[in-house]
Amino acid sequence: MDLELGLQNETVVVTGAGGQIGKVIVDAFLSAGCFVGAFDIDESKFSKQHPNLFWVAVDTTDEKAMGLAWESVEERFNSTPTLCVCAAALDLSFIHHHSSIIGMPTSQFRRTLEVNTVGTFITAKLWLEHVDRMSKADEKMANVANGSNGANGANGANGANGANGANGANGTGAAGAQSHTEKRKNISLIILGSEAGDLGVAGNPDYAASKSAVQYGLVLSLAPDAARIHPSARVNSICPGAVDTRRFREECAEDAPGKLKWIEAESTVAQKKAVDVEGIAKMCLILASEIWSPSTTGQIIRLNGGKSGRLFWDEVGNALW
């Protein structure tokens, strides 16, 4: 049994690569030997340097700019990114919170869905378009090679080997094409969802709705679509609970009553702790690997420490949001 990830020299695009979770995901793929196209709208986050890392400043909601960004990664690494992690999103920690939907302007709802849902759709569309082009190019190469085999065999290029003459004569042909396509098996789209897509967020339906849309509707629709384009293409979502980022720790420290950590990461969480950021990155590697996740597609992977629900009211009936 092969226990290697098999991701060496693969090309991956990570959106939201400069974020608190995105940058750890980038590090994980670099450690696995991948070439990484790191997309983020904020160039000030482009601090990490690595020979296999290519930063691109781009707004994921701009389809034309995203297309150019994707092509720049292909040109830089001379390879189609068959792996993609959609980590770009308006983080709940940085979205304006409301005690009720009554106080939320419609413009905020639209903006959150534009970034978190439409941006993810654009990224997913580009990934699948390029997988489709790659698949057709590989098929064409295989057909040409098979034709060369037959012609060379008929001409007796390799004597008794006949139809396999081209393989022996120049090391190419059908076997070479098959070897080429074998390298294309790590074809995976991973969308970062959230527990908010399952449990909702009182006062922030914008965020909850945006995450529900991508981790359910988009993933479940894309999984069969991708498999039709290429049988090895897989689409999944990782949905973390409260994550132990620097920002979450700051919020907990700023919380005067001292209940935030208990409410978000302890009271209804079996493990009684926030989610480890590296654990999310490691799950991305597992889902990206054809060796480790060959039949995993259309799935929502919940990394939440066994969280079973939310708290809305304290013991005397006061709202906890």
PDB file of C-alpha atoms in Angstrom:
ATOM      1  CA  MET A   1       0.000   0.000   0.000  1.00  0.00           C
ATOM      2  CA  ASP A   2       1.400   3.359  -1.092  1.00  0.00           C
ATOM      3  CA  LEU A   3       1.219   5.819   1.800  1.00  0.00           C
ATOM      4  CA  GLU A   4       2.887   8.721   0.025  1.00  0.00           C
ATOM      5  CA  LEU A   5       0.711  11.721  -0.846  1.00  0.00           C
ATOM      6  CA  GLY A   6       1.894  11.653  -4.441  1.00  0.00           C
ATOM      7  CA  LEU A   7       1.687  15.443  -4.780  1.00  0.00           C
ATOM      8  CA  GLN A   8       5.314  16.081  -5.765  1.00  0.00           C
ATOM      9  CA  ASN A   9       5.591  18.570  -8.659  1.00  0.00           C
ATOM     10  CA  GLU A  10       1.826  19.102  -8.874  1.00  0.00           C
ATOM     11  CA  THR A  11       0.555  22.632  -9.485  1.00  0.00           C
ATOM     12  CA  VAL A  12      -2.053  24.095  -7.151  1.00  0.00           C
ATOM     13  CA  VAL A  13      -3.898  27.409  -7.012  1.00  0.00           C
ATOM     14  CA  VAL A  14      -4.839  28.695  -3.553  1.00  0.00           C
ATOM     15  CA  THR A  15      -7.198  31.664  -3.361  1.00  0.00           C
ATOM     16  CA  GLY A  16      -7.132  33.778  -0.221  1.00  0.00           C
ATOM     17  CA  ALA A  17      -3.528  32.626   0.102  1.00  0.00           C
ATOM     18  CA  GLY A  18      -2.495  35.536   2.323  1.00  0.00           C
ATOM     19  CA  GLY A  19      -5.176  34.881   4.930  1.00  0.00           C
ATOM     20  CA  GLN A  20      -4.616  33.344   8.339  1.00  0.00           C
ATOM     21  CA  ILE A  21      -5.749  29.940   7.107  1.00  0.00           C
ATOM     22  CA  GLY A  22      -4.700  30.360   3.471  1.00  0.00           C
ATOM     23  CA  LYS A  23      -1.036  30.951   4.235  1.00  0.00           C
ATOM     24  CA  VAL A  24      -0.846  27.722   6.273  1.00  0.00           C
ATOM     25  CA  ILE A  25      -2.433  25.845   3.360  1.00  0.00           C
ATOM     26  CA  VAL A  26       0.183  27.348   1.032  1.00  0.00           C
ATOM     27  CA  ASP A  27       2.964  26.167   3.362  1.00  0.00           C
ATOM     28  CA  ALA A  28       1.483  22.664   3.436  1.00  0.00           C
ATOM     29  CA  PHE A  29       1.455  22.312  -0.352  1.00  0.00           C
ATOM     30  CA  LEU A  30       4.981  23.706  -0.630  1.00  0.00           C
ATOM     31  CA  SER A  31       6.106  21.132   1.952  1.00  0.00           C
ATOM     32  CA  ALA A  32       4.460  18.430  -0.174  1.00  0.00           C
ATOM     33  CA  GLY A  33       6.632  19.480  -3.125  1.00  0.00           C
ATOM     34  CA  CYS A  34       3.975  21.370  -5.096  1.00  0.00           C
ATOM     35  CA  PHE A  35       4.193  24.474  -7.221  1.00  0.00           C
ATOM     36  CA  VAL A  36       1.786  27.013  -5.738  1.00  0.00           C
ATOM     37  CA  GLY A  37      -0.032  29.876  -7.446  1.00  0.00           C
ATOM     38  CA  ALA A  38      -1.026  32.028  -4.476  1.00  0.00           C
ATOM     39  CA  PHE A  39      -3.926  34.416  -5.179  1.00  0.00           C
ATOM     40  CA  ASP A  40      -4.869  37.260  -2.869  1.00  0.00           C
ATOM     41  CA  ILE A  41      -6.325  40.721  -3.341  1.00  0.00           C
ATOM     42  CA  ASP A  42      -3.957  42.253  -0.755  1.00  0.00           C
ATOM     43  CA  GLU A  43      -0.348  42.541  -1.971  1.00  0.00           C
ATOM     44  CA  SER A  44       0.822  43.510   1.508  1.00  0.00           C
ATOM     45  CA  LYS A  45       0.390  39.851   2.461  1.00  0.00           C
ATOM     46  CA  PHE A  46       2.918  38.653  -0.145  1.00  0.00           C
ATOM     47  CA  SER A  47       5.733  38.283   2.369  1.00  0.00           C
ATOM     48  CA  LYS A  48       6.683  34.632   2.044  1.00  0.00           C
ATOM     49  CA  GLN A  49       9.189  33.801  -0.690  1.00  0.00           C
ATOM     50  CA  HIS A  50       9.893  30.334  -2.112  1.00  0.00           C
ATOM     51  CA  PRO A  51      11.168  29.118  -5.515  1.00  0.00           C
ATOM     52  CA  ASN A  52       7.949  27.130  -6.000  1.00  0.00           C
ATOM     53  CA  LEU A  53       5.661  29.988  -4.911  1.00  0.00           C
ATOM     54  CA  PHE A  54       4.133  32.517  -7.303  1.00  0.00           C
ATOM     55  CA  TRP A  55       2.056  35.353  -5.844  1.00  0.00           C
ATOM     56  CA  VAL A  56      -0.700  36.935  -7.915  1.00  0.00           C
ATOM     57  CA  ALA A  57      -2.680  40.000  -6.841  1.00  0.00           C
ATOM     58  CA  VAL A  58      -6.246  39.420  -8.019  1.00  0.00           C
ATOM     59  CA  ASP A  59      -9.869  39.955  -7.001  1.00  0.00           C
ATOM     60  CA  THR A  60     -11.647  36.593  -7.150  1.00  0.00           C
ATOM     61  CA  THR A  61     -14.911  38.305  -8.113  1.00  0.00           C
ATOM     62  CA  ASP A  62     -13.326  39.675 -11.325  1.00  0.00           C
ATOM     63  CA  GLU A  63     -13.718  36.830 -13.826  1.00  0.00           C
ATOM     64  CA  LYS A  64     -11.485  38.344 -16.516  1.00  0.00           C
ATOM     65  CA  ALA A  65      -8.689  39.103 -14.040  1.00  0.00           C
ATOM     66  CA  MET A  66      -8.987  35.610 -12.563  1.00  0.00           C
ATOM     67  CA  GLY A  67      -8.635  34.087 -16.038  1.00  0.00           C
ATOM     68  CA  LEU A  68      -5.441  36.047 -16.624  1.00  0.00           C
ATOM     69  CA  ALA A  69      -4.156  35.122 -13.167  1.00  0.00           C
ATOM     70  CA  TRP A  70      -4.764  31.428 -13.832  1.00  0.00           C
ATOM     71  CA  GLU A  71      -2.952  31.624 -17.175  1.00  0.00           C
ATOM     72  CA  SER A  72      -0.011  33.387 -15.517  1.00  0.00           C
ATOM     73  CA  VAL A  73       0.372  30.418 -13.155  1.00  0.00           C
ATOM     74  CA  GLU A  74       0.321  28.006 -16.105  1.00  0.00           C
ATOM     75  CA  GLU A  75       3.017  30.053 -17.830  1.00  0.00           C
ATOM     76  CA  ARG A  76       5.142  30.387 -14.710  1.00  0.00           C
ATOM     77  CA  PHE A  77       5.209  26.657 -13.945  1.00  0.00           C
ATOM     78  CA  ASN A  78       4.521  25.354 -17.477  1.00  0.00           C
ATOM     79  CA  SER A  79       1.775  23.199 -16.020  1.00  0.00           C
ATOM     80  CA  THR A  80      -2.006  23.205 -15.627  1.00  0.00           C
ATOM     81  CA  PRO A  81      -3.101  23.659 -11.987  1.00  0.00           C
ATOM     82  CA  THR A  82      -5.150  20.512 -11.471  1.00  0.00           C
ATOM     83  CA  LEU A  83      -5.462  21.226  -7.754  1.00  0.00           C
ATOM     84  CA  CYS A  84      -7.313  24.216  -6.344  1.00  0.00           C
ATOM     85  CA  VAL A  85      -8.178  25.319  -2.827  1.00  0.00           C
ATOM     86  CA  CYS A  86     -10.805  28.060  -2.504  1.00  0.00           C
ATOM     87  CA  ALA A  87      -9.911  29.773   0.759  1.00  0.00           C
ATOM     88  CA  ALA A  88     -10.765  33.313  -0.336  1.00  0.00           C
ATOM     89  CA  ALA A  89     -13.650  34.716   1.677  1.00  0.00           C
ATOM     90  CA  LEU A  90     -14.790  37.593   3.775  1.00  0.00           C
ATOM     91  CA  ASP A  91     -13.921  36.178   7.188  1.00  0.00           C
ATOM     92  CA  LEU A  92     -16.682  36.334   9.788  1.00  0.00           C
ATOM     93  CA  SER A  93     -14.247  37.956  12.216  1.00  0.00           C
ATOM     94  CA  PHE A  94     -13.879  40.936   9.895  1.00  0.00           C
ATOM     95  CA  ILE A  95     -17.517  41.311   8.826  1.00  0.00           C
ATOM     96  CA  HIS A  96     -19.672  43.838  10.653  1.00  0.00           C
ATOM     97  CA  HIS A  97     -21.832  42.037  13.193  1.00  0.00           C
ATOM     98  CA  HIS A  98     -25.465  42.865  13.888  1.00  0.00           C
ATOM     99  CA  SER A  99     -27.767  41.842  16.713  1.00  0.00           C
ATOM    100  CA  SER A 100     -30.491  41.326  14.107  1.00  0.00           C
ATOM    101  CA  ILE A 101     -30.982  41.200  10.354  1.00  0.00           C
ATOM    102  CA  ILE A 102     -32.991  44.405  10.874  1.00  0.00           C
ATOM    103  CA  GLY A 103     -29.751  46.320  11.265  1.00  0.00           C
ATOM    104  CA  MET A 104     -27.972  44.801   8.269  1.00  0.00           C
ATOM    105  CA  PRO A 105     -27.874  46.887   5.088  1.00  0.00           C
ATOM    106  CA  THR A 106     -28.695  44.954   1.933  1.00  0.00           C
ATOM    107  CA  SER A 107     -25.378  46.137   0.506  1.00  0.00           C
ATOM    108  CA  GLN A 108     -23.526  44.062   3.124  1.00  0.00           C
ATOM    109  CA  PHE A 109     -25.515  40.949   2.248  1.00  0.00           C
ATOM    110  CA  ARG A 110     -24.786  41.465  -1.465  1.00  0.00           C
ATOM    111  CA  ARG A 111     -21.076  42.075  -0.890  1.00  0.00           C
ATOM    112  CA  THR A 112     -20.605  38.979   1.280  1.00  0.00           C
ATOM    113  CA  LEU A 113     -22.309  36.758  -1.286  1.00  0.00           C
ATOM    114  CA  GLU A 114     -20.352  38.399  -4.102  1.00  0.00           C
ATOM    115  CA  VAL A 115     -17.011  37.517  -2.505  1.00  0.00           C
ATOM    116  CA  ASN A 116     -17.790  34.238  -0.767  1.00  0.00           C
ATOM    117  CA  THR A 117     -20.202  32.691  -3.281  1.00  0.00           C
ATOM    118  CA  VAL A 118     -19.679  34.314  -6.685  1.00  0.00           C
ATOM    119  CA  GLY A 119     -15.893  34.436  -6.218  1.00  0.00           C
ATOM    120  CA  THR A 120     -15.851  30.734  -5.364  1.00  0.00           C
ATOM    121  CA  PHE A 121     -18.033  29.951  -8.382  1.00  0.00           C
ATOM    122  CA  ILE A 122     -15.650  31.829 -10.698  1.00  0.00           C
ATOM    123  CA  THR A 123     -12.657  29.980  -9.252  1.00  0.00           C
ATOM    124  CA  ALA A 124     -14.376  26.593  -9.568  1.00  0.00           C
ATOM    125  CA  LYS A 125     -15.413  27.346 -13.144  1.00  0.00           C
ATOM    126  CA  LEU A 126     -11.854  28.250 -14.140  1.00  0.00           C
ATOM    127  CA  TRP A 127     -10.467  25.123 -12.492  1.00  0.00           C
ATOM    128  CA  LEU A 128     -12.872  22.868 -14.381  1.00  0.00           C
ATOM    129  CA  GLU A 129     -12.400  24.703 -17.691  1.00  0.00           C
ATOM    130  CA  HIS A 130      -8.654  24.133 -17.517  1.00  0.00           C
ATOM    131  CA  VAL A 131      -9.058  20.506 -16.431  1.00  0.00           C
ATOM    132  CA  ASP A 132     -11.298  20.057 -19.481  1.00  0.00           C
ATOM    133  CA  ARG A 133      -8.700  21.580 -21.821  1.00  0.00           C
ATOM    134  CA  MET A 134      -5.966  19.450 -20.305  1.00  0.00           C
ATOM    135  CA  SER A 135      -8.078  16.312 -20.584  1.00  0.00           C
ATOM    136  CA  LYS A 136      -8.835  16.959 -24.260  1.00  0.00           C
ATOM    137  CA  ALA A 137      -5.172  17.703 -24.976  1.00  0.00           C
ATOM    138  CA  ASP A 138      -4.121  14.440 -23.318  1.00  0.00           C
ATOM    139  CA  GLU A 139      -6.758  12.525 -25.284  1.00  0.00           C
ATOM    140  CA  LYS A 140      -5.566  14.086 -28.531  1.00  0.00           C
ATOM    141  CA  MET A 141      -1.973  13.184 -27.684  1.00  0.00           C
ATOM    142  CA  ALA A 142      -2.982   9.596 -26.980  1.00  0.00           C
ATOM    143  CA  ASN A 143      -4.886   9.363 -30.283  1.00  0.00           C
ATOM    144  CA  VAL A 144      -1.940  10.762 -32.229  1.00  0.00           C
ATOM    145  CA  ALA A 145       0.404   8.359 -30.489  1.00  0.00           C
ATOM    146  CA  ASN A 146      -1.868   5.403 -31.230  1.00  0.00           C
ATOM    147  CA  GLY A 147      -1.983   6.445 -34.857  1.00  0.00           C
ATOM    148  CA  SER A 148       1.796   6.653 -34.960  1.00  0.00           C
ATOM    149  CA  ASN A 149       1.999   3.207 -33.439  1.00  0.00           C
ATOM    150  CA  GLY A 150      -0.148   1.693 -36.131  1.00  0.00           C
ATOM    151  CA  ALA A 151       1.691   3.444 -38.933  1.00  0.00           C
ATOM    152  CA  ASN A 152       5.076   2.488 -37.606  1.00  0.00           C
ATOM    153  CA  GLY A 153       3.941  -1.054 -37.047  1.00  0.00           C
ATOM    154  CA  ALA A 154       2.658  -1.319 -40.596  1.00  0.00           C
ATOM    155  CA  ASN A 155       5.979  -0.029 -41.876  1.00  0.00           C
ATOM    156  CA  GLY A 156       7.805  -2.585 -39.812  1.00  0.00           C
ATOM    157  CA  ALA A 157       9.665   0.110 -37.849  1.00  0.00           C
ATOM    158  CA  ASN A 158      10.431  -2.330 -35.081  1.00  0.00           C
ATOM    159  CA  GLY A 159      10.325  -5.600 -36.915  1.00  0.00           C
ATOM    160  CA  ALA A 160       8.486  -8.323 -35.036  1.00  0.00           C
ATOM    161  CA  ASN A 161       6.960  -5.834 -32.580  1.00  0.00           C
ATOM    162  CA  GLY A 162       4.825  -4.464 -35.401  1.00  0.00           C
ATOM    163  CA  ALA A 163       2.150  -2.210 -33.945  1.00  0.00           C
ATOM    164  CA  ASN A 164       4.371  -1.393 -30.987  1.00  0.00           C
ATOM    165  CA  GLY A 165       7.228  -0.275 -33.198  1.00  0.00           C
ATOM    166  CA  ALA A 166       6.954   3.400 -32.313  1.00  0.00           C
ATOM    167  CA  ASN A 167       7.457   2.650 -28.653  1.00  0.00           C
ATOM    168  CA  GLY A 168      10.676   0.794 -29.238  1.00  0.00           C
ATOM    169  CA  ALA A 169      11.921   3.173 -31.906  1.00  0.00           C
ATOM    170  CA  ASN A 170      11.673   6.452 -30.062  1.00  0.00           C
ATOM    171  CA  GLY A 171      10.309   5.845 -26.566  1.00  0.00           C
ATOM    172  CA  THR A 172       7.012   7.589 -27.328  1.00  0.00           C
ATOM    173  CA  GLY A 173       3.659   6.409 -28.615  1.00  0.00           C
ATOM    174  CA  ALA A 174       0.682   5.062 -26.690  1.00  0.00           C
ATOM    175  CA  ALA A 175       2.725   3.946 -23.713  1.00  0.00           C
ATOM    176  CA  GLY A 176       4.262   7.414 -23.476  1.00  0.00           C
ATOM    177  CA  ALA A 177       0.842   9.051 -23.716  1.00  0.00           C
ATOM    178  CA  GLN A 178      -0.558   6.736 -21.057  1.00  0.00           C
ATOM    179  CA  SER A 179       2.369   7.572 -18.798  1.00  0.00           C
ATOM    180  CA  HIS A 180       1.633  11.268 -19.366  1.00  0.00           C
ATOM    181  CA  THR A 181      -2.040  10.953 -18.426  1.00  0.00           C
ATOM    182  CA  GLU A 182      -1.181   8.838 -15.392  1.00  0.00           C
ATOM    183  CA  LYS A 183       0.535  11.906 -13.948  1.00  0.00           C
ATOM    184  CA  ARG A 184      -2.743  13.826 -14.149  1.00  0.00           C
ATOM    185  CA  LYS A 185      -4.635  11.876 -11.503  1.00  0.00           C
ATOM    186  CA  ASN A 186      -4.378  14.455  -8.707  1.00  0.00           C
ATOM    187  CA  ILE A 187      -7.354  16.519  -9.880  1.00  0.00           C
ATOM    188  CA  SER A 188      -9.159  18.046  -6.940  1.00  0.00           C
ATOM    189  CA  LEU A 189     -11.113  21.160  -5.993  1.00  0.00           C
ATOM    190  CA  ILE A 190     -11.389  21.916  -2.279  1.00  0.00           C
ATOM    191  CA  ILE A 191     -13.773  24.611  -1.068  1.00  0.00           C
ATOM    192  CA  LEU A 192     -13.454  25.997   2.441  1.00  0.00           C
ATOM    193  CA  GLY A 193     -16.905  26.234   3.949  1.00  0.00           C
ATOM    194  CA  SER A 194     -17.802  26.826   7.576  1.00  0.00           C
ATOM    195  CA  GLU A 195     -19.851  25.525  10.459  1.00  0.00           C
ATOM    196  CA  ALA A 196     -21.921  28.656   9.785  1.00  0.00           C
ATOM    197  CA  GLY A 197     -23.240  26.970   6.658  1.00  0.00           C
ATOM    198  CA  ASP A 198     -24.674  24.212   8.872  1.00  0.00           C
ATOM    199  CA  LEU A 199     -25.640  26.083  12.029  1.00  0.00           C
ATOM    200  CA  GLY A 200     -26.275  29.625  10.825  1.00  0.00           C
ATOM    201  CA  VAL A 201     -25.074  32.831  12.476  1.00  0.00           C
ATOM    202  CA  ALA A 202     -27.631  34.903  14.328  1.00  0.00           C
ATOM    203  CA  GLY A 203     -27.258  38.463  13.103  1.00  0.00           C
ATOM    204  CA  ASN A 204     -25.021  37.478  10.170  1.00  0.00           C
ATOM    205  CA  PRO A 205     -27.181  35.590   7.677  1.00  0.00           C
ATOM    206  CA  ASP A 206     -24.960  37.042   4.920  1.00  0.00           C
ATOM    207  CA  TYR A 207     -22.012  34.892   5.987  1.00  0.00           C
ATOM    208  CA  ALA A 208     -24.069  31.795   6.779  1.00  0.00           C
ATOM    209  CA  ALA A 209     -25.944  31.958   3.465  1.00  0.00           C
ATOM    210  CA  SER A 210     -22.725  32.410   1.479  1.00  0.00           C
ATOM    211  CA  LYS A 211     -21.152  29.342   3.061  1.00  0.00           C
ATOM    212  CA  SER A 212     -24.272  27.165   2.742  1.00  0.00           C
ATOM    213  CA  ALA A 213     -24.375  28.025  -0.948  1.00  0.00           C
ATOM    214  CA  VAL A 214     -20.851  26.830  -1.701  1.00  0.00           C
ATOM    215  CA  GLN A 215     -20.539  23.837   0.619  1.00  0.00           C
ATOM    216  CA  TYR A 216     -23.898  22.378  -0.352  1.00  0.00           C
ATOM    217  CA  GLY A 217     -25.312  23.634  -3.647  1.00  0.00           C
ATOM    218  CA  LEU A 218     -22.007  24.259  -5.420  1.00  0.00           C
ATOM    219  CA  VAL A 219     -20.119  21.176  -4.206  1.00  0.00           C
ATOM    220  CA  LEU A 220     -23.009  18.773  -4.813  1.00  0.00           C
ATOM    221  CA  SER A 221     -23.558  20.195  -8.303  1.00  0.00           C
ATOM    222  CA  LEU A 222     -19.884  20.267  -9.266  1.00  0.00           C
ATOM    223  CA  ALA A 223     -18.957  16.755  -8.124  1.00  0.00           C
ATOM    224  CA  PRO A 224     -20.810  14.903 -10.941  1.00  0.00           C
ATOM    225  CA  ASP A 225     -19.981  17.646 -13.448  1.00  0.00           C
ATOM    226  CA  ALA A 226     -16.255  17.344 -12.738  1.00  0.00           C
ATOM    227  CA  ALA A 227     -16.319  13.535 -12.903  1.00  0.00           C
ATOM    228  CA  ARG A 228     -17.931  13.756 -16.343  1.00  0.00           C
ATOM    229  CA  ILE A 229     -15.088  16.007 -17.515  1.00  0.00           C
ATOM    230  CA  HIS A 230     -12.413  13.727 -16.033  1.00  0.00           C
ATOM    231  CA  PRO A 231     -13.116  10.510 -14.088  1.00  0.00           C
ATOM    232  CA  SER A 232     -10.465  11.344 -11.480  1.00  0.00           C
ATOM    233  CA  ALA A 233     -11.712  14.886 -10.805  1.00  0.00           C
ATOM    234  CA  ARG A 234     -13.026  15.322  -7.275  1.00  0.00           C
ATOM    235  CA  VAL A 235     -14.819  18.197  -5.507  1.00  0.00           C
ATOM    236  CA  ASN A 236     -15.163  18.455  -1.746  1.00  0.00           C
ATOM    237  CA  SER A 237     -15.640  20.977   1.036  1.00  0.00           C
ATOM    238  CA  ILE A 238     -13.911  21.386   4.387  1.00  0.00           C
ATOM    239  CA  CYS A 239     -16.109  23.055   7.001  1.00  0.00           C
ATOM    240  CA  PRO A 240     -14.235  24.113  10.134  1.00  0.00           C
ATOM    241  CA  GLY A 241     -15.658  25.247  13.425  1.00  0.00           C
ATOM    242  CA  ALA A 242     -14.054  28.164  15.290  1.00  0.00           C
ATOM    243  CA  VAL A 243     -10.412  28.116  14.189  1.00  0.00           C
ATOM    244  CA  ASP A 244      -7.486  28.846  16.484  1.00  0.00           C
ATOM    245  CA  THR A 245      -6.172  31.758  14.417  1.00  0.00           C
ATOM    246  CA  ARG A 246      -4.415  34.833  15.730  1.00  0.00           C
ATOM    247  CA  ARG A 247      -7.595  36.825  15.135  1.00  0.00           C
ATOM    248  CA  PHE A 248      -9.746  34.370  17.145  1.00  0.00           C
ATOM    249  CA  ARG A 249      -7.305  34.533  20.042  1.00  0.00           C
ATOM    250  CA  GLU A 250      -7.406  38.337  19.913  1.00  0.00           C
ATOM    251  CA  GLU A 251     -11.202  38.325  19.938  1.00  0.00           C
ATOM    252  CA  CYS A 252     -11.203  36.027  22.948  1.00  0.00           C
ATOM    253  CA  ALA A 253      -8.710  38.285  24.742  1.00  0.00           C
ATOM    254  CA  GLU A 254     -10.816  41.380  23.959  1.00  0.00           C
ATOM    255  CA  ASP A 255     -14.023  39.730  25.201  1.00  0.00           C
ATOM    256  CA  ALA A 256     -14.769  41.434  28.521  1.00  0.00           C
ATOM    257  CA  PRO A 257     -17.278  38.852  29.868  1.00  0.00           C
ATOM    258  CA  GLY A 258     -14.847  36.086  28.892  1.00  0.00           C
ATOM    259  CA  LYS A 259     -17.561  33.924  27.335  1.00  0.00           C
ATOM    260  CA  LEU A 260     -16.640  34.025  23.645  1.00  0.00           C
ATOM    261  CA  LYS A 261     -14.229  31.094  23.697  1.00  0.00           C
ATOM    262  CA  TRP A 262     -16.637  29.060  25.822  1.00  0.00           C
ATOM    263  CA  ILE A 263     -19.572  29.784  23.500  1.00  0.00           C
ATOM    264  CA  GLU A 264     -17.736  29.246  20.195  1.00  0.00           C
ATOM    265  CA  ALA A 265     -15.203  26.533  20.949  1.00  0.00           C
ATOM    266  CA  GLU A 266     -16.021  24.762  24.209  1.00  0.00           C
ATOM    267  CA  SER A 267     -19.634  24.510  25.402  1.00  0.00           C
ATOM    268  CA  THR A 268     -20.956  22.390  22.514  1.00  0.00           C
ATOM    269  CA  VAL A 269     -17.600  21.044  21.286  1.00  0.00           C
ATOM    270  CA  ALA A 270     -16.673  17.498  22.274  1.00  0.00           C
ATOM    271  CA  GLN A 271     -12.935  18.235  22.210  1.00  0.00           C
ATOM    272  CA  LYS A 272     -13.483  21.537  24.060  1.00  0.00           C
ATOM    273  CA  LYS A 273     -11.062  23.522  21.910  1.00  0.00           C
ATOM    274  CA  ALA A 274     -10.802  25.561  18.725  1.00  0.00           C
ATOM    275  CA  VAL A 275      -9.799  23.882  15.467  1.00  0.00           C
ATOM    276  CA  ASP A 276      -6.082  23.607  14.720  1.00  0.00           C
ATOM    277  CA  VAL A 277      -5.154  25.565  11.565  1.00  0.00           C
ATOM    278  CA  GLU A 278      -2.584  22.991  10.469  1.00  0.00           C
ATOM    279  CA  GLY A 279      -5.268  20.321  10.733  1.00  0.00           C
ATOM    280  CA  ILE A 280      -7.234  22.146   8.029  1.00  0.00           C
ATOM    281  CA  ALA A 281      -4.144  22.347   5.811  1.00  0.00           C
ATOM    282  CA  LYS A 282      -3.394  18.648   6.293  1.00  0.00           C
ATOM    283  CA  MET A 283      -6.956  17.750   5.327  1.00  0.00           C
ATOM    284  CA  CYS A 284      -6.469  19.790   2.140  1.00  0.00           C
ATOM    285  CA  LEU A 285      -3.444  17.623   1.295  1.00  0.00           C
ATOM    286  CA  ILE A 286      -5.405  14.424   1.912  1.00  0.00           C
ATOM    287  CA  LEU A 287      -8.303  15.544  -0.292  1.00  0.00           C
ATOM    288  CA  ALA A 288      -5.873  16.704  -2.988  1.00  0.00           C
ATOM    289  CA  SER A 289      -4.199  13.297  -3.123  1.00  0.00           C
ATOM    290  CA  GLU A 290      -5.588  10.675  -5.498  1.00  0.00           C
ATOM    291  CA  ILE A 291      -3.703   8.073  -3.466  1.00  0.00           C
ATOM    292  CA  TRP A 292      -5.413   9.019  -0.222  1.00  0.00           C
ATOM    293  CA  SER A 293      -8.856  10.108  -1.453  1.00  0.00           C
ATOM    294  CA  PRO A 294      -9.577   8.371  -4.765  1.00  0.00           C
ATOM    295  CA  SER A 295     -13.307   7.940  -4.101  1.00  0.00           C
ATOM    296  CA  THR A 296     -13.951  11.017  -1.987  1.00  0.00           C
ATOM    297  CA  THR A 297     -16.059  13.525  -3.893  1.00  0.00           C
ATOM    298  CA  GLY A 298     -19.204  15.518  -3.204  1.00  0.00           C
ATOM    299  CA  GLN A 299     -18.431  15.375   0.517  1.00  0.00           C
ATOM    300  CA  ILE A 300     -18.580  17.926   3.328  1.00  0.00           C
ATOM    301  CA  ILE A 301     -15.727  17.259   5.746  1.00  0.00           C
ATOM    302  CA  ARG A 302     -16.570  18.799   9.106  1.00  0.00           C
ATOM    303  CA  LEU A 303     -13.501  19.728  11.148  1.00  0.00           C
ATOM    304  CA  ASN A 304     -15.123  21.069  14.296  1.00  0.00           C
ATOM    305  CA  GLY A 305     -13.927  18.975  17.219  1.00  0.00           C
ATOM    306  CA  GLY A 306     -17.312  17.270  17.438  1.00  0.00           C
ATOM    307  CA  LYS A 307     -19.388  20.448  17.665  1.00  0.00           C
ATOM    308  CA  SER A 308     -23.075  19.613  17.941  1.00  0.00           C
ATOM    309  CA  GLY A 309     -24.790  22.975  17.968  1.00  0.00           C
ATOM    310  CA  ARG A 310     -24.826  26.632  19.004  1.00  0.00           C
ATOM    311  CA  LEU A 311     -25.780  28.466  22.164  1.00  0.00           C
ATOM    312  CA  PHE A 312     -28.285  31.289  21.736  1.00  0.00           C
ATOM    313  CA  TRP A 313     -29.398  32.121  25.296  1.00  0.00           C
ATOM    314  CA  ASP A 314     -27.775  32.159  28.703  1.00  0.00           C
ATOM    315  CA  GLU A 315     -29.365  30.703  31.828  1.00  0.00           C
ATOM    316  CA  VAL A 316     -31.452  33.819  32.470  1.00  0.00           C
ATOM    317  CA  GLY A 317     -32.639  34.251  28.893  1.00  0.00           C
ATOM    318  CA  ASN A 318     -30.197  36.851  27.588  1.00  0.00           C
ATOM    319  CA  ALA A 319     -29.088  36.563  23.961  1.00  0.00           C
ATOM    320  CA  LEU A 320     -25.495  35.349  23.545  1.00  0.00           C
ATOM    321  CA  TRP A 321     -24.831  37.297  20.326  1.00  0.00           C
TER     322      TRP A 321
END
